mmCIF file with all atom_site columns, C-alpha atoms in Angstrom:
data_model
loop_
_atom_site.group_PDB
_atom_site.id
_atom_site.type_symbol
_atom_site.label_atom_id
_atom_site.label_alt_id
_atom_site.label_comp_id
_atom_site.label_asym_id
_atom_site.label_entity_id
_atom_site.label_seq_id
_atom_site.pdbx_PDB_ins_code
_atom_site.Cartn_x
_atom_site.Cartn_y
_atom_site.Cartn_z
_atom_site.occupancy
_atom_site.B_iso_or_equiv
_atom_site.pdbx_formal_charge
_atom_site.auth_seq_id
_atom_site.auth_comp_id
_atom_site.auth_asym_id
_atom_site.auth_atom_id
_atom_site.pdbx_PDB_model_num
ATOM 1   C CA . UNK A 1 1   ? 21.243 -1.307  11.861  1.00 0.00 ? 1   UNK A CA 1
ATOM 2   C CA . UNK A 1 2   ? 17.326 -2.561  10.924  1.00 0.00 ? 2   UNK A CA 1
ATOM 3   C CA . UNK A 1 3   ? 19.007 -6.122  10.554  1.00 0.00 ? 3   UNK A CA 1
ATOM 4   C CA . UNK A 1 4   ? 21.172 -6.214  13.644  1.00 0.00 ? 4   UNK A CA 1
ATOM 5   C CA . UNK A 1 5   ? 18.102 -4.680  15.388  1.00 0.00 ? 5   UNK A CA 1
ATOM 6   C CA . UNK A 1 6   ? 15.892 -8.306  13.484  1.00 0.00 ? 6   UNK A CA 1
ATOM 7   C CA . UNK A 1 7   ? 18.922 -10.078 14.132  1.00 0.00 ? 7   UNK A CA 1
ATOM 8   C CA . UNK A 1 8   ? 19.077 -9.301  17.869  1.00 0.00 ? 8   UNK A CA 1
ATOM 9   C CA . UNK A 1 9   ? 14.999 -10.134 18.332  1.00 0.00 ? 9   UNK A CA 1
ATOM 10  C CA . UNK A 1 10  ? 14.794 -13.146 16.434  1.00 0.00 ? 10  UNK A CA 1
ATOM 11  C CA . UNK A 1 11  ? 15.912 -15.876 18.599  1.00 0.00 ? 11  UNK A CA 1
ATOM 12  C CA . UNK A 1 12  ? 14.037 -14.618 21.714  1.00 0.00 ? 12  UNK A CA 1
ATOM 13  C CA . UNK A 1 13  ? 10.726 -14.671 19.858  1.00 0.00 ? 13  UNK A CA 1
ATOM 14  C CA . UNK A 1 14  ? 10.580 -17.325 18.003  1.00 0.00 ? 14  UNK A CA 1
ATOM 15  C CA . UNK A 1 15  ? 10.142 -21.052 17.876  1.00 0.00 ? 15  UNK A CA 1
ATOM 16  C CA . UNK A 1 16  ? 9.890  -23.553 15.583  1.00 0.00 ? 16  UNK A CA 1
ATOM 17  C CA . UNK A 1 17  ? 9.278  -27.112 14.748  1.00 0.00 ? 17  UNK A CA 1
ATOM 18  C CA . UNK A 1 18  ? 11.897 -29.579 14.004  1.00 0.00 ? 18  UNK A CA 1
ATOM 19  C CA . UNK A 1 19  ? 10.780 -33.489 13.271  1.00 0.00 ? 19  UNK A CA 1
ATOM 20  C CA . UNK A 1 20  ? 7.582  -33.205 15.794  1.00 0.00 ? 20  UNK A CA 1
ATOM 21  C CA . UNK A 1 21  ? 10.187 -31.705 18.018  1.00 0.00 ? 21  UNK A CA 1
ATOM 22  C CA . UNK A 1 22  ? 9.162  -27.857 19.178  1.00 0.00 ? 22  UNK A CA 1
ATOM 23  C CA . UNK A 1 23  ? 12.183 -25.290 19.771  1.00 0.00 ? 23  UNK A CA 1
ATOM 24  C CA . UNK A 1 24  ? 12.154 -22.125 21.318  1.00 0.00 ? 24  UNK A CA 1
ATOM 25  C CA . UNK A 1 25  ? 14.743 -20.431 23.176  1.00 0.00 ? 25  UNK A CA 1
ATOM 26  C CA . UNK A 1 26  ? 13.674 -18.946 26.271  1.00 0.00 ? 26  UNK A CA 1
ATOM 27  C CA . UNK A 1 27  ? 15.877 -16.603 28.309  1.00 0.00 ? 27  UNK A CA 1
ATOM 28  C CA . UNK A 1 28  ? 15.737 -14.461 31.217  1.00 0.00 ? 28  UNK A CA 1
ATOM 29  C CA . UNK A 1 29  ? 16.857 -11.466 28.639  1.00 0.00 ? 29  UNK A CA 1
ATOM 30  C CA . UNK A 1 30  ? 13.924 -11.487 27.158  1.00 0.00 ? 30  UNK A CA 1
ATOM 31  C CA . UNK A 1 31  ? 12.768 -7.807  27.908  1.00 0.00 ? 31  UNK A CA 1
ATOM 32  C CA . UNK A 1 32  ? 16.757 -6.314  27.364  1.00 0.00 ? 32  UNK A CA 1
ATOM 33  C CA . UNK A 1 33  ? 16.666 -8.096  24.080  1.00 0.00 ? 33  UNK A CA 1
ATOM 34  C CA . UNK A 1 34  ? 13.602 -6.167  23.356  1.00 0.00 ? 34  UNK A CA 1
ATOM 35  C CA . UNK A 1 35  ? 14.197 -3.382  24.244  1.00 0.00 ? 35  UNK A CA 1
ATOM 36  C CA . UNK A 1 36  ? 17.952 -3.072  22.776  1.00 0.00 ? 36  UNK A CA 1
ATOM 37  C CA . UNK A 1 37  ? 16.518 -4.671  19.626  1.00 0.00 ? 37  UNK A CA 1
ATOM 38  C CA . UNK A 1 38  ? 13.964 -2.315  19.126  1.00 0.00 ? 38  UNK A CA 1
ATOM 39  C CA . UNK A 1 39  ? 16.315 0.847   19.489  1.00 0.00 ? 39  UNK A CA 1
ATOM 40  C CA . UNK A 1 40  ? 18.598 -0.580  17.293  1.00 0.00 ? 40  UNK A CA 1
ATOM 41  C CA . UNK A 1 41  ? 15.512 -0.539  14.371  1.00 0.00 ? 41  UNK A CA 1
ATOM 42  C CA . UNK A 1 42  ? 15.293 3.266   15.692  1.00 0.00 ? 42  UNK A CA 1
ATOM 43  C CA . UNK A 1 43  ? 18.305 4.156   14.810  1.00 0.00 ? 43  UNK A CA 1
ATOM 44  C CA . UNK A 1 44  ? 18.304 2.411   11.989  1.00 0.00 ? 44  UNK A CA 1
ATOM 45  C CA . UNK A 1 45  ? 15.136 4.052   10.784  1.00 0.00 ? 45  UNK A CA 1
ATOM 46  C CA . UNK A 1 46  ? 16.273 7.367   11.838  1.00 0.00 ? 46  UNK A CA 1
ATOM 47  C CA . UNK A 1 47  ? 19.403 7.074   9.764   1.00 0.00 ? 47  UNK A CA 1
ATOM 48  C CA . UNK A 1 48  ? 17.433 6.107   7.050   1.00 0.00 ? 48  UNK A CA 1
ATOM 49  C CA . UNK A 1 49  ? 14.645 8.872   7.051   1.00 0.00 ? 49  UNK A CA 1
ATOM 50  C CA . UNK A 1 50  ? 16.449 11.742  8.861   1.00 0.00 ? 50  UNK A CA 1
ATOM 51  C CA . UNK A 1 51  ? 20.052 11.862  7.830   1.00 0.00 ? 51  UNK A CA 1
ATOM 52  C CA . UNK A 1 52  ? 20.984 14.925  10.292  1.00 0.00 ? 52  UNK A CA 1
ATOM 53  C CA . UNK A 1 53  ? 20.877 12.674  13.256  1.00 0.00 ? 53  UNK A CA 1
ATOM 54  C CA . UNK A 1 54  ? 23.285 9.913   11.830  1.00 0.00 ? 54  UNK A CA 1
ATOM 55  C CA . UNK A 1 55  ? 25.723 10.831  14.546  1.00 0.00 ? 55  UNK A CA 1
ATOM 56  C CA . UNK A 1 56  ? 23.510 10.712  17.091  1.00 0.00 ? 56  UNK A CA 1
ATOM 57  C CA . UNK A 1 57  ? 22.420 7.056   16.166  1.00 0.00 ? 57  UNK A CA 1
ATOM 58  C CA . UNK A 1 58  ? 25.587 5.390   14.932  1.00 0.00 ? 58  UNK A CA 1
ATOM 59  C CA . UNK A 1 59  ? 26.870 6.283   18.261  1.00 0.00 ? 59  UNK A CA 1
ATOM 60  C CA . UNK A 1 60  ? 24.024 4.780   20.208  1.00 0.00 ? 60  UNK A CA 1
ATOM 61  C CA . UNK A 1 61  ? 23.846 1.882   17.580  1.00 0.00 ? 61  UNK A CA 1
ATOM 62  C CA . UNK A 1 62  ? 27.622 0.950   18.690  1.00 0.00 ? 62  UNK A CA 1
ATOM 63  C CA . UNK A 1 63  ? 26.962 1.533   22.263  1.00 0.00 ? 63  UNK A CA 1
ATOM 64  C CA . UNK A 1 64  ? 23.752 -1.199  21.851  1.00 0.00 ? 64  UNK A CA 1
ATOM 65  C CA . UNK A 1 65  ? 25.776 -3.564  20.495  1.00 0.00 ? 65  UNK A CA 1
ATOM 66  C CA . UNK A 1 66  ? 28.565 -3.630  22.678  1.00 0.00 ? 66  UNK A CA 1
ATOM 67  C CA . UNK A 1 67  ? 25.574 -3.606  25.220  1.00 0.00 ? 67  UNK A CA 1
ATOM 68  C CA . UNK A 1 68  ? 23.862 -6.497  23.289  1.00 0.00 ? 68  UNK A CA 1
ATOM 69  C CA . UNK A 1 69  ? 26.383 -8.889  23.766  1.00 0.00 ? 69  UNK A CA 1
ATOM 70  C CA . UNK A 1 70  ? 26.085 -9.789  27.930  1.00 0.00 ? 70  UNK A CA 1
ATOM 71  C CA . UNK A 1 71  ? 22.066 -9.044  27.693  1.00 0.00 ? 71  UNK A CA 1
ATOM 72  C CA . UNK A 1 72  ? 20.545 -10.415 24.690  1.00 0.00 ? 72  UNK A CA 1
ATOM 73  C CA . UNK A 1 73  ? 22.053 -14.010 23.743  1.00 0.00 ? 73  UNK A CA 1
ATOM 74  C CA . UNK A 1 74  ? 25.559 -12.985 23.012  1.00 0.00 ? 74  UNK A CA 1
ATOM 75  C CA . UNK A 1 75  ? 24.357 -10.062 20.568  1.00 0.00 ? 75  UNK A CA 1
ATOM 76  C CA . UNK A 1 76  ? 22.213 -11.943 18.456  1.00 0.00 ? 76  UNK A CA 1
ATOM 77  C CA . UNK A 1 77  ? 24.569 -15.141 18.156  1.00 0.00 ? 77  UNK A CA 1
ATOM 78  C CA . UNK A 1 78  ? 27.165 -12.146 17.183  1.00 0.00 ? 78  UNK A CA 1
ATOM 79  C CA . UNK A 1 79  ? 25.899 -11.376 14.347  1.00 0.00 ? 79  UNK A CA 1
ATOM 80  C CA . UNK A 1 80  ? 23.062 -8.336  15.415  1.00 0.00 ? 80  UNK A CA 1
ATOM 81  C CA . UNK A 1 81  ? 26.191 -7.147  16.970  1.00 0.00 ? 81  UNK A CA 1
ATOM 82  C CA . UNK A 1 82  ? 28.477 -7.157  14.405  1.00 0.00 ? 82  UNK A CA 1
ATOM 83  C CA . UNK A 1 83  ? 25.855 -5.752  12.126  1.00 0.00 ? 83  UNK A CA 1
ATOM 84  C CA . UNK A 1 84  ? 24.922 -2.751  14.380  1.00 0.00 ? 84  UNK A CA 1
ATOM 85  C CA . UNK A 1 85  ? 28.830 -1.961  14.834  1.00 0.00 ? 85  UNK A CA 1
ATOM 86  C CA . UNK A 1 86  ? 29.219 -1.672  11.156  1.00 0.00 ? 86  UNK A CA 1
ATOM 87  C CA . UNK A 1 87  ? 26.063 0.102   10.267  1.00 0.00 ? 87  UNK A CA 1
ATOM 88  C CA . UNK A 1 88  ? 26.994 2.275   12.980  1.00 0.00 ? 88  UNK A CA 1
ATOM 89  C CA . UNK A 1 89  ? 30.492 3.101   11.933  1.00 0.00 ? 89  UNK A CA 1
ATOM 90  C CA . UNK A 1 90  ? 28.995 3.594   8.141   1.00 0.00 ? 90  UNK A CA 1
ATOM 91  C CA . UNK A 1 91  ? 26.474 6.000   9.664   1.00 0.00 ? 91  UNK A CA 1
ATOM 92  C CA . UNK A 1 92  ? 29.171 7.555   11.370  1.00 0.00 ? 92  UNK A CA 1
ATOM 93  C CA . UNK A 1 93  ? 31.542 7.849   7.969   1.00 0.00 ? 93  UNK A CA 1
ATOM 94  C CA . UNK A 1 94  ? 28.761 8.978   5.904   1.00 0.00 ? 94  UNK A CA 1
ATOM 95  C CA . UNK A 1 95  ? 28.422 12.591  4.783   1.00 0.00 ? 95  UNK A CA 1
ATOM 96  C CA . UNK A 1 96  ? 25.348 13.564  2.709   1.00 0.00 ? 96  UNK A CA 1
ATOM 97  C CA . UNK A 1 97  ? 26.279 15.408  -0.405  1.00 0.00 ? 97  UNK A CA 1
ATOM 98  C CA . UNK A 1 98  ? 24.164 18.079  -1.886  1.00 0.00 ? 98  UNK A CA 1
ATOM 99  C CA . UNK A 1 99  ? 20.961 17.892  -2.653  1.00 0.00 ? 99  UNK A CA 1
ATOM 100 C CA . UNK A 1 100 ? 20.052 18.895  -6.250  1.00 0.00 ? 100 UNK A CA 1
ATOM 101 C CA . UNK A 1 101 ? 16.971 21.122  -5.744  1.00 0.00 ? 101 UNK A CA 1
ATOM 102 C CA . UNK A 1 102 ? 19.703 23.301  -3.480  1.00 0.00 ? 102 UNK A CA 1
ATOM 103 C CA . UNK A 1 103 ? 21.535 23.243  -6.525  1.00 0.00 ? 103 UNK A CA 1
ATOM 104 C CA . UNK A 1 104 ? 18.598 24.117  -8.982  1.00 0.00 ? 104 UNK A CA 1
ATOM 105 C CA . UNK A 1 105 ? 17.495 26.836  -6.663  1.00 0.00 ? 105 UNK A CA 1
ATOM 106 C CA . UNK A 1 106 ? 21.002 28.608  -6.524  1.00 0.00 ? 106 UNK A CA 1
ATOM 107 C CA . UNK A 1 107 ? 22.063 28.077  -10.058 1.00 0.00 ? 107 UNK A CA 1
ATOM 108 C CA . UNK A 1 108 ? 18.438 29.976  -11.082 1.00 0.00 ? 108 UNK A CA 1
ATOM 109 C CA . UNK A 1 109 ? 19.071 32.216  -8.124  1.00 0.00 ? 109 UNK A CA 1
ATOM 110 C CA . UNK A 1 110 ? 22.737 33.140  -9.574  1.00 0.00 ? 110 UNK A CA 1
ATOM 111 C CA . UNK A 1 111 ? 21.049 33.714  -13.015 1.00 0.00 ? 111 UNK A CA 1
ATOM 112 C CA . UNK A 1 112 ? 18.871 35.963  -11.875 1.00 0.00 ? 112 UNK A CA 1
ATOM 113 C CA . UNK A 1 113 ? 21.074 38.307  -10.560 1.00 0.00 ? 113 UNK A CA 1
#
């Protein structure tokens, strides 16, 4: 979801130089593609630090990029949305397993009794 979310930004913001020629695409979605590009580094960061909210932000990670595609240059090219729809379907899929200090703490807990 970080990618899609660079994915979606990069061609709105930048420009570059080819053979003294300068290129930068310009668009009237320039604010959507911001804004949809920087939830889509949200979720991707909230997946990443918090895992109890991974439902919460695969689902708004597919919703963005289903949104991306009329509002911010056809997703990203169709990549940034065909990133975000898989890293929000593997968000979606993944369980966390056990941590092992629960593990420590109930095997020494069990002991103890």
């Amino acid at each position: 979801m970080v990618i899609s979310g660079l994915v979606v930004l990069t061609p709105a913001y930048l420009s570059f130089e080819m053979s003294n020629i300068q290129v930068h695409l310009s668009t009237m979605s320039g604010v959507s593609t911001l804004l949809i590009g920087a939830l889509l580094l949200c979720c991707g960061a909230m997946v990443w630090f918090q895992s109890e909210g991974r439902l919460l932000a695969g689902i708004a990670a597919m919703i963005l990029a289903v949104v991306a595609i009329p509002t911010s240059n056809f997703g990203g090219f169709f990549v940034g949305s065909l990133c975000a729809l898989i890293g929000g379907a593997l968000s979606l899929a993944w369980a966390p397993g056990p941590r092992p200090d629960g593990n420590k703490r109930a095997r020494r807990d069990g002991e103890e009794s």
